[in-house]
Short mmCIF file of C-alpha atoms in Angstrom, two decimals:
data_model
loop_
_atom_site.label_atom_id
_atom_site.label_comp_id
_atom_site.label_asym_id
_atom_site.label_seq_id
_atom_site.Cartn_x
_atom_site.Cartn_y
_atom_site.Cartn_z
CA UNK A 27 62.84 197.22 160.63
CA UNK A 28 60.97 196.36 163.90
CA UNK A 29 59.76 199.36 166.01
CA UNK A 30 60.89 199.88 169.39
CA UNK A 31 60.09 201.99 172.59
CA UNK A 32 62.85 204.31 171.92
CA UNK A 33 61.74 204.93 168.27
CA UNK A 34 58.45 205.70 169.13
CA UNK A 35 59.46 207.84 172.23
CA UNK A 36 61.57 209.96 169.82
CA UNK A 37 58.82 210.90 167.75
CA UNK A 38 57.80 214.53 167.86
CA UNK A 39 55.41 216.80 166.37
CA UNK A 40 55.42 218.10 163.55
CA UNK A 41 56.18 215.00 162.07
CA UNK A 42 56.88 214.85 158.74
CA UNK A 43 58.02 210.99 158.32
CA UNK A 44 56.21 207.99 156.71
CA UNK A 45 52.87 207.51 157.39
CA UNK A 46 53.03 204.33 158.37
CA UNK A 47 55.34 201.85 159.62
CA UNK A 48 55.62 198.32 159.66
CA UNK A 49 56.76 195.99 163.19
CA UNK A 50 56.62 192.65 162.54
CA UNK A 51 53.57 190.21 162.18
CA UNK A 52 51.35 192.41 161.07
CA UNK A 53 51.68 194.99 163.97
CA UNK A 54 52.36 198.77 162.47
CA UNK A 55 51.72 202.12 163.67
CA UNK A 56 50.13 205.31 161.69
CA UNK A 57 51.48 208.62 162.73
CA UNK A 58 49.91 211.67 162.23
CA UNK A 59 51.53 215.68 161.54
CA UNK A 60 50.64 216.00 165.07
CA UNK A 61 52.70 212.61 166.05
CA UNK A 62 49.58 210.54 167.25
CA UNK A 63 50.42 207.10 166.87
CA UNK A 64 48.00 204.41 166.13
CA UNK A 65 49.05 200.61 166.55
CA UNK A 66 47.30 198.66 163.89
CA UNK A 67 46.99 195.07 162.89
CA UNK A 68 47.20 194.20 159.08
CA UNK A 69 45.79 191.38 157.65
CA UNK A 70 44.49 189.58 154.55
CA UNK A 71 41.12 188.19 155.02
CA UNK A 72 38.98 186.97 151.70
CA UNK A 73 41.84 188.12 149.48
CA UNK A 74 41.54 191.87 150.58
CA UNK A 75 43.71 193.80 152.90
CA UNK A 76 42.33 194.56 156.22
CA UNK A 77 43.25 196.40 158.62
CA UNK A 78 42.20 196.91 162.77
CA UNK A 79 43.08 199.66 165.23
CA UNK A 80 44.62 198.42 168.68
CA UNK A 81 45.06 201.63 170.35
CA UNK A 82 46.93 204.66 170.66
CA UNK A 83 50.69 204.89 171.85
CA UNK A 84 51.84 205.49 175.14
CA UNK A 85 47.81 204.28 176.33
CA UNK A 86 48.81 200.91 174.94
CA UNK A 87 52.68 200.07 174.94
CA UNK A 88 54.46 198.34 171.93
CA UNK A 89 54.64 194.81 174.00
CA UNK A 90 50.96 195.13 174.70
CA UNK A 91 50.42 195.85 171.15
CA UNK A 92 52.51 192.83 170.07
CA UNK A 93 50.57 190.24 172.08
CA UNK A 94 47.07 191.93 171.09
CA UNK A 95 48.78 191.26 166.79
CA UNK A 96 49.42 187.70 167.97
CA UNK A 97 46.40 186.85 168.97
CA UNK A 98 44.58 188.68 166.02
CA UNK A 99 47.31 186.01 164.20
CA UNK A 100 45.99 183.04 165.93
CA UNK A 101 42.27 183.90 164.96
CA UNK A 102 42.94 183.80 161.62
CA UNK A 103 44.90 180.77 162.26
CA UNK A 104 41.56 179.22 163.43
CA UNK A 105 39.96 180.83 160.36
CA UNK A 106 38.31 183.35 162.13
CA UNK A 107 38.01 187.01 161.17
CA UNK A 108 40.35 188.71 163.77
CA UNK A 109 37.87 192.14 162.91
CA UNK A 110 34.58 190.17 164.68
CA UNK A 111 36.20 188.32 167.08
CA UNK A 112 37.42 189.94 169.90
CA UNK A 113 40.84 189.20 171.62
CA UNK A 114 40.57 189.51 175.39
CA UNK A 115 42.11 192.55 175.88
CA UNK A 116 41.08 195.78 178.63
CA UNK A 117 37.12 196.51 178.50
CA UNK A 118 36.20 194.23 175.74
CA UNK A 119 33.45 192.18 176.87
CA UNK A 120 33.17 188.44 175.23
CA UNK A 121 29.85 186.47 174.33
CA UNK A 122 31.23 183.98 176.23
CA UNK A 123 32.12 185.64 179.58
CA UNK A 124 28.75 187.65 179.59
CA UNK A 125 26.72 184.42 179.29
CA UNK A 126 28.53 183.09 181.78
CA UNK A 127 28.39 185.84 184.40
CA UNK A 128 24.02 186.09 183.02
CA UNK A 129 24.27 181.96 183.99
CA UNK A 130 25.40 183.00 187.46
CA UNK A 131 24.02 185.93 188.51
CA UNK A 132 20.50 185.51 186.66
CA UNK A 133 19.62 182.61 185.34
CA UNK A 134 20.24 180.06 187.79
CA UNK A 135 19.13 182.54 191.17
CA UNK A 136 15.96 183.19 189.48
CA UNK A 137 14.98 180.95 186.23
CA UNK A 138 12.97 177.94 186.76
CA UNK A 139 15.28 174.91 186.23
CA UNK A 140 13.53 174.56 182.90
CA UNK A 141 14.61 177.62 181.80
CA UNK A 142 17.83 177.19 182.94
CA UNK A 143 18.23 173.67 180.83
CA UNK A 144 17.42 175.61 178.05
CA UNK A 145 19.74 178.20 178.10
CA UNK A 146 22.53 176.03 179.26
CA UNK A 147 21.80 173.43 175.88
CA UNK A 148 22.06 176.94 174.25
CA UNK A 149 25.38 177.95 175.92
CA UNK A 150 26.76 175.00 175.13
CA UNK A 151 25.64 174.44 171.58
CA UNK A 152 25.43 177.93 169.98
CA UNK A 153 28.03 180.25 172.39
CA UNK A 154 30.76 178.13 173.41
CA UNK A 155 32.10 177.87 169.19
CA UNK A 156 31.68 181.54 169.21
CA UNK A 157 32.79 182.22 172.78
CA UNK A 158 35.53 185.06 172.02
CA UNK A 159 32.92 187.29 169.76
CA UNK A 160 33.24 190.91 171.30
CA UNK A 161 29.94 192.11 171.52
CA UNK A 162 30.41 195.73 171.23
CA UNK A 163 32.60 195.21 167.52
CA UNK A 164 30.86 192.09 166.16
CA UNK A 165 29.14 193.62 163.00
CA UNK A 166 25.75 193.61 162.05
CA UNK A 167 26.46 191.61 159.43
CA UNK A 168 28.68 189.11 160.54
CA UNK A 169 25.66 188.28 163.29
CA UNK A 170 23.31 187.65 160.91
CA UNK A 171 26.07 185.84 159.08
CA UNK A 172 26.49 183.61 162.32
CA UNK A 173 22.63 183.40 162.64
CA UNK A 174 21.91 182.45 158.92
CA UNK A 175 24.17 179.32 159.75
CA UNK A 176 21.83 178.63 162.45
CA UNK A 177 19.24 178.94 159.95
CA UNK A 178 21.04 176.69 157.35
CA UNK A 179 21.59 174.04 160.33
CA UNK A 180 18.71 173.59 161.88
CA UNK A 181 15.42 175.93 161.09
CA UNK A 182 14.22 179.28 160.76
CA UNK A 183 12.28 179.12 163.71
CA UNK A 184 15.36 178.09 165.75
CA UNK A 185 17.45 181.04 164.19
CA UNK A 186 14.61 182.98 165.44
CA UNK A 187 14.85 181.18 168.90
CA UNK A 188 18.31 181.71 169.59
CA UNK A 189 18.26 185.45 168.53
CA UNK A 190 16.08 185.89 171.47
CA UNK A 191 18.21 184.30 173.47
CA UNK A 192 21.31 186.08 172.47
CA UNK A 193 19.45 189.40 173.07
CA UNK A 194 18.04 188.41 176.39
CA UNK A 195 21.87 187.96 177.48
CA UNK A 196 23.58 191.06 175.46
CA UNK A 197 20.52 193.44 177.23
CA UNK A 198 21.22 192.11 180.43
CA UNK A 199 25.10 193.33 180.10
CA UNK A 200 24.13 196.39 178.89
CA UNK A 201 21.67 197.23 181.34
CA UNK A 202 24.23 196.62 183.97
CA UNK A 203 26.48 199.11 182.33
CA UNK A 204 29.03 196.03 181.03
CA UNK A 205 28.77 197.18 177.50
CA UNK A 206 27.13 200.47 175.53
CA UNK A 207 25.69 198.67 172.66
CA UNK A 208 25.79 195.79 170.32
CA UNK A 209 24.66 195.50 166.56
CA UNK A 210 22.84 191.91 167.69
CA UNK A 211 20.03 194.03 169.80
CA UNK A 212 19.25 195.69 166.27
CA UNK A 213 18.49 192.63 164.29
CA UNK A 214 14.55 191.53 163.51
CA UNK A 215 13.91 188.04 163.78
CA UNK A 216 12.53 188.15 160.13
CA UNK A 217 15.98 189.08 159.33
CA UNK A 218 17.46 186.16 160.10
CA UNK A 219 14.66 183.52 160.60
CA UNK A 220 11.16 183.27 161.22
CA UNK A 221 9.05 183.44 164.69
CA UNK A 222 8.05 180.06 166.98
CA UNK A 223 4.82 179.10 165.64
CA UNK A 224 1.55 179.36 168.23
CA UNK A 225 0.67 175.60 167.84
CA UNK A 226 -2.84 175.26 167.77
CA UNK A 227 -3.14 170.76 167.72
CA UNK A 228 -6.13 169.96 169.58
CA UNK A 229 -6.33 166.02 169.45
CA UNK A 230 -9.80 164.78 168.51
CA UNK A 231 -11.51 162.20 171.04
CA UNK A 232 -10.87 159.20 168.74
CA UNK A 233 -7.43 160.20 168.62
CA UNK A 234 -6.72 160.93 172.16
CA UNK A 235 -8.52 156.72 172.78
CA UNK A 236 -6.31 156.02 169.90
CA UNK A 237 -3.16 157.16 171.24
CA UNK A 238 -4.28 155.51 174.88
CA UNK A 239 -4.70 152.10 173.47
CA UNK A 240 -1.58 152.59 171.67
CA UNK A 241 0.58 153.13 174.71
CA UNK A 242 -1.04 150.14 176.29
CA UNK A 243 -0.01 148.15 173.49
CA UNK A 244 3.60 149.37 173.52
CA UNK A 245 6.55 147.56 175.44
CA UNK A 246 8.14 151.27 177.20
CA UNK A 247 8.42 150.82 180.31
CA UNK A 248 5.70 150.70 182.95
CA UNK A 249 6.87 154.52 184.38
CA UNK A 250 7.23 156.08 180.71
CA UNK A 251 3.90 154.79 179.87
CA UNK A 252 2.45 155.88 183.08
CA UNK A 253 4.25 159.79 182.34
CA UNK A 254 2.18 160.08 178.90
CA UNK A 255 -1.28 158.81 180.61
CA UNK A 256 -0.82 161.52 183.74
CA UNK A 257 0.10 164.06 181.24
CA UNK A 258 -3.22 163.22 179.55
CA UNK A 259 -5.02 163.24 182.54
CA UNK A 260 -3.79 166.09 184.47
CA UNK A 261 -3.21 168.36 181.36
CA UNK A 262 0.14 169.12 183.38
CA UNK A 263 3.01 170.69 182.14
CA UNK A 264 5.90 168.51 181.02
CA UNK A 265 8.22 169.28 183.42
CA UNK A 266 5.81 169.35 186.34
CA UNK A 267 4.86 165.22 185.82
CA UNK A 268 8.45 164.66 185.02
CA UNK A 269 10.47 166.05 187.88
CA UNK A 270 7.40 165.23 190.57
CA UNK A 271 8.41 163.73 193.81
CA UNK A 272 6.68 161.09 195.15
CA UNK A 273 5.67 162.85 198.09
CA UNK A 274 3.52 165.58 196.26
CA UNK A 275 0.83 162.98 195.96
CA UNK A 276 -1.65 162.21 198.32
CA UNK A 277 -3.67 159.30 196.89
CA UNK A 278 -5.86 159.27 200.01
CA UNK A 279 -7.24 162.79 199.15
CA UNK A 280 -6.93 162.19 195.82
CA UNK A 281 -5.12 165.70 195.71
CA UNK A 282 -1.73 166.59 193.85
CA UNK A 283 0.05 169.56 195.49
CA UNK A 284 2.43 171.25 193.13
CA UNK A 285 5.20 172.80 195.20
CA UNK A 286 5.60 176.41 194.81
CA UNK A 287 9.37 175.59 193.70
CA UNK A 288 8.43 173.85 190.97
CA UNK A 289 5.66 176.04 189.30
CA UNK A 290 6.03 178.42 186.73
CA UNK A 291 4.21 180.90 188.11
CA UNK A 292 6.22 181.08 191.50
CA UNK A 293 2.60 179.85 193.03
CA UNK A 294 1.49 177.07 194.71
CA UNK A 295 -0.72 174.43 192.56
CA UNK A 296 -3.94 171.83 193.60
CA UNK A 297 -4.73 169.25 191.24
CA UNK A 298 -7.51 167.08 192.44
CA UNK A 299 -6.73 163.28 191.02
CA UNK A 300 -9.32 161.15 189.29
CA UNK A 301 -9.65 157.66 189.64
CA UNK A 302 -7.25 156.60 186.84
CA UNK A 303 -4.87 158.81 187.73
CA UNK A 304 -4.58 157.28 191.80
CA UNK A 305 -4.67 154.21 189.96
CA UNK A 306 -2.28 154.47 187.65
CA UNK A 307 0.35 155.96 190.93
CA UNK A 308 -0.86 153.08 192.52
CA UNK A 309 0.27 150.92 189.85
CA UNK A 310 3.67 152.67 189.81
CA UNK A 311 3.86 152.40 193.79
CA UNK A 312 3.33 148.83 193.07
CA UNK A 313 6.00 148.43 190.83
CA UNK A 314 8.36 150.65 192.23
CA UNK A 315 7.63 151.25 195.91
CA UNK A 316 6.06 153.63 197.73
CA UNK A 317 9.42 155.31 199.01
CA UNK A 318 11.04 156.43 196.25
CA UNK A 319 11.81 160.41 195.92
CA UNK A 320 10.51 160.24 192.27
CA UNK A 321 7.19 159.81 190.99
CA UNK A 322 8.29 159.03 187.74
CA UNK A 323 11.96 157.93 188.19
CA UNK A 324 14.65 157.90 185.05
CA UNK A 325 17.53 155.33 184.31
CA UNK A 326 18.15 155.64 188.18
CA UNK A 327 16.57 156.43 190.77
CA UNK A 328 17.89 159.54 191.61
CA UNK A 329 17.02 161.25 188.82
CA UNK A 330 13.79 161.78 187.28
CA UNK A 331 12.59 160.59 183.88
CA UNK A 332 14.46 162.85 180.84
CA UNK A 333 12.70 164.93 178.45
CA UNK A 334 14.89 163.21 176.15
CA UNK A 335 13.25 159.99 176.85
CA UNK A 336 10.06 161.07 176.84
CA UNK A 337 9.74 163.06 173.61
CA UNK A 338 11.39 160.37 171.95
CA UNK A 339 8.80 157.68 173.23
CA UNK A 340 6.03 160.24 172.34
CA UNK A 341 7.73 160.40 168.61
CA UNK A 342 7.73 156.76 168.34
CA UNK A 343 3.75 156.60 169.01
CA UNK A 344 3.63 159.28 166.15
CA UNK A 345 5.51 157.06 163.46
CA UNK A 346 3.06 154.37 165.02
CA UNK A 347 -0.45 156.04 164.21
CA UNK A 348 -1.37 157.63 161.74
CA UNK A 349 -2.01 161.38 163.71
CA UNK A 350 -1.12 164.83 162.30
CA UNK A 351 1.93 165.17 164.64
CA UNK A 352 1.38 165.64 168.26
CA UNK A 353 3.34 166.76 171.62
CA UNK A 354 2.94 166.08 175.06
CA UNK A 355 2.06 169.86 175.20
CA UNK A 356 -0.65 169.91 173.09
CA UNK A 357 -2.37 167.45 175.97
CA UNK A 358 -2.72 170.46 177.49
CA UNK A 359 -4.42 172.23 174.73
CA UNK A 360 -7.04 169.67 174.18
CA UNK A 361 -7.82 169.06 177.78
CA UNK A 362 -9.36 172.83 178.29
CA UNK A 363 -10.45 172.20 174.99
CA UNK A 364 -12.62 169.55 175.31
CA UNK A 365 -13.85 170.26 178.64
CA UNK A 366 -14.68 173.32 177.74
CA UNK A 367 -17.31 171.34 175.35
CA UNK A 368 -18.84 170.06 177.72
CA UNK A 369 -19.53 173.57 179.56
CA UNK A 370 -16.77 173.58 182.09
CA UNK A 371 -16.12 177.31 182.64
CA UNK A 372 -12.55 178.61 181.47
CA UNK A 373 -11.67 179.66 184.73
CA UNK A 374 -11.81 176.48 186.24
CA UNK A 375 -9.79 174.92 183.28
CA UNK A 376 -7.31 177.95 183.57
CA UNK A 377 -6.52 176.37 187.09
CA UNK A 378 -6.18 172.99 186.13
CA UNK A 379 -3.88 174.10 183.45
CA UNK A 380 -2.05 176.14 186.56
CA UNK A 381 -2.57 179.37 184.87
CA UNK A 382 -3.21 182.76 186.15
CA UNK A 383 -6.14 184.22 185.70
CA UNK A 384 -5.73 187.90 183.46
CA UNK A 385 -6.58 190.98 184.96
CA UNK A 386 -8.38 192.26 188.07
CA UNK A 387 -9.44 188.44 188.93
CA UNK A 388 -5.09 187.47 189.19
CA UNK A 389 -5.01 190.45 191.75
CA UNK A 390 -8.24 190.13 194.34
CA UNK A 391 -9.29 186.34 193.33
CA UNK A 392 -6.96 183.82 194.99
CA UNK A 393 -9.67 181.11 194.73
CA UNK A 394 -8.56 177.79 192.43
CA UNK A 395 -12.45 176.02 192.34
CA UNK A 396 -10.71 172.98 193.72
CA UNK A 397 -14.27 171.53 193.85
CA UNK A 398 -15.23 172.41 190.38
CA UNK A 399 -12.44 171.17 189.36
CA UNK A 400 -12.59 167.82 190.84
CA UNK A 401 -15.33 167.52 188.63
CA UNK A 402 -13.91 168.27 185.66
CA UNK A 403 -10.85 166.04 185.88
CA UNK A 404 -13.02 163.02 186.69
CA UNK A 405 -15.43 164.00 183.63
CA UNK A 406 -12.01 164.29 181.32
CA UNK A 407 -11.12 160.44 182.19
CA UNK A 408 -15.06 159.10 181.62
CA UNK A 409 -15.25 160.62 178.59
CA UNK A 410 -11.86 159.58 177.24
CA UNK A 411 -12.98 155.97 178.85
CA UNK A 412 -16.16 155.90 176.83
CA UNK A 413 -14.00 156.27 173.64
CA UNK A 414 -11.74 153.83 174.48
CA UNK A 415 -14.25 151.43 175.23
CA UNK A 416 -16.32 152.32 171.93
CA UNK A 417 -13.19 151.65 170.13
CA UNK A 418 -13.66 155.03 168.52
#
């Protein structure tokens, strides 16, 4: 027989009735000698009884307990197990809602908009299917269940990857005060998946003339080709060639002026430009005019070129030589490399990289060696011409 208000009202202590008594769907209460009543939700999940605790009676009233059993019901409905995922109810605090509020208040005030691409392709891929997990009651296990899926899907790297992201939101609730804990803060990476590899691909100069003759030879487009060459020239970050403006150039000076917006280090950036470099802008200004808000400009002109499009051009020029794999990142890598070969000092390449330089020297030495590096860039593009040439 169903409970009601006046039933459980009329329960006093000592009690010395059934232990437990059923409502309907699932809902029951457990009464104790003292007549503390429990609301519980029963369920079969795996083919073993299970059972969760609502909340004490009066704190939580039989109606309240009712809806909280029906939504437990439509969980498992969904084939979820109502014991991990939270229902909405009071305090609890959902996966979704916190990376939400962390989107908000954190990420998008004070992430670069790199960052924040990231974590929003993350949000949308990994946390929206698993939006109602309560953080505080989602068991160890059944997060390194969810992350082993991860695993299964994709790699152990990216299990790894999105563990770190899940903890960088759950801490940022809890140090707020939003929740006390969550098992998910406890779990090693090697747990669950493996750590991002340091890449260490350093193209060789026969390569690097290779892969230049190669995206001459290609039929991208004019401004895609034109993104891989100043990426190889500059040793720029991805993002920073992508999403410049046409107005950060100054082909007159021969000087590239990296907004402070736009840097990862929150600092203003000068990158001298060699010769191929003004003439390969000057090839795009050709093509494209001099007025346009891009440098590099994607299927329209209000946007700038994806780093969809580009890492999928760079992948085709992988399946077309015959290159341990490559990214436009390791451009980078090779450019302090090489120059560094040829006795440029680190500190110099640091800057063109648009690094910081460690220790006392970040704090007292606000120089960049603009001059120096002038230098070096123009170096960089002989030597790579000389190769080219050579056919090496």
């Amino acid at each position: 027989m169903a409970l009601s208000d006046s039933k459980l009202r009329n329960i006093k202590a000592p009690y010395h009735g059934p232990i437990e008594i059923a409502d309907r769907d699932g809902l029951s209460v457990r009464i104790t000698k003292n007549a503390v009543i429990a609301f519980y939700y029963r369920f079969r999940w795996q083919a073993k009884q299970q059972r969760i605790k609502i909340g004490r009676y009066p704190d939580i009233k039989l109606s309240e307990a009712r809806v909280t059993g029906l939504e437990y019901r439509q969980l498992l409905v969904d084939n979820l197990d109502p014991r991990c995922h939270g229902v909405n109810r009071g305090a609890a605090r959902l996966l979704g809602d916190i990376c939400n509020d962390f989107m908000k208040a954190y990420a998008h005030p004070q992430l670069s908009p790199t960052t924040v691409v990231l974590y929003e392709s993350f949000i949308s891929k990994y946390i929206m299917p698993n939006f109602n997990i309560d953080v505080e009651r989602y068991r160890y296990t059944e997060w390194i269940k969810l992350l082993d899926g991860v695993r299964d899907d994709t790699t152990a790297a990216n299990a790894g990857s999105i563990l770190k992201r899940l903890k960088t939101v759950i801490r940022w609730s809890k140090v707020r005060g939003e929740i006390k804990s969550s098992a998910c803060l406890d779990i090693p990476i090697k747990a669950i998946g493996a750590h991002q590899s340091r890449r260490e691909r350093v193209l060789e100069w026969s390569e690097m003339a290779g892969l230049w003759r190669q995206v001459e030879a290609s039929r991208a487009t004019p401004k895609t080709k034109a993104c891989v060459k100043l990426l190889i020239l500059t040793g720029a970050r991805n993002a920073e060639i992508r999403g410049a403006e046409r107005c950060e150039f100054n082909l007159d000076k021969a000087i590239w002026i990296l907004p402070k917006e736009r840097s990862k280090t929150g600092k203003m950036i000068r990158r001298p430009l060699s010769n191929q470099s003004i003439s390969i802008i000057e090839s795009l200004d050709f093509i494209y005019g001099q007025d346009r808000h891009f440098l590099i400009e994607g299927l329209s002109q209000d946007k700038a070129l994806s780093t969809h499009a580009l890492n999928r051009y760079v992948q085709r020029l992988n399946e077309q030589l015959d290159y341990p794999h490559f990214v436009p990142h390791d451009f980078r890598r090779t450019i302090s490399t090489r120059l560094s070969e040829q006795k440029i000092m680190p500190h110099v390449t640091e800057k063109m990289l648009g690094h910081e330089l460690g220790g006392i020297m970040a704090i007292y030495n606000k120089h960049d060696w603009y001059d120096e590096q002038i230098i070096a860039y123009q170096l960089y593009w002989d030597l790579l011409k000389n190769h080219i040439l050579q056919g090496s």
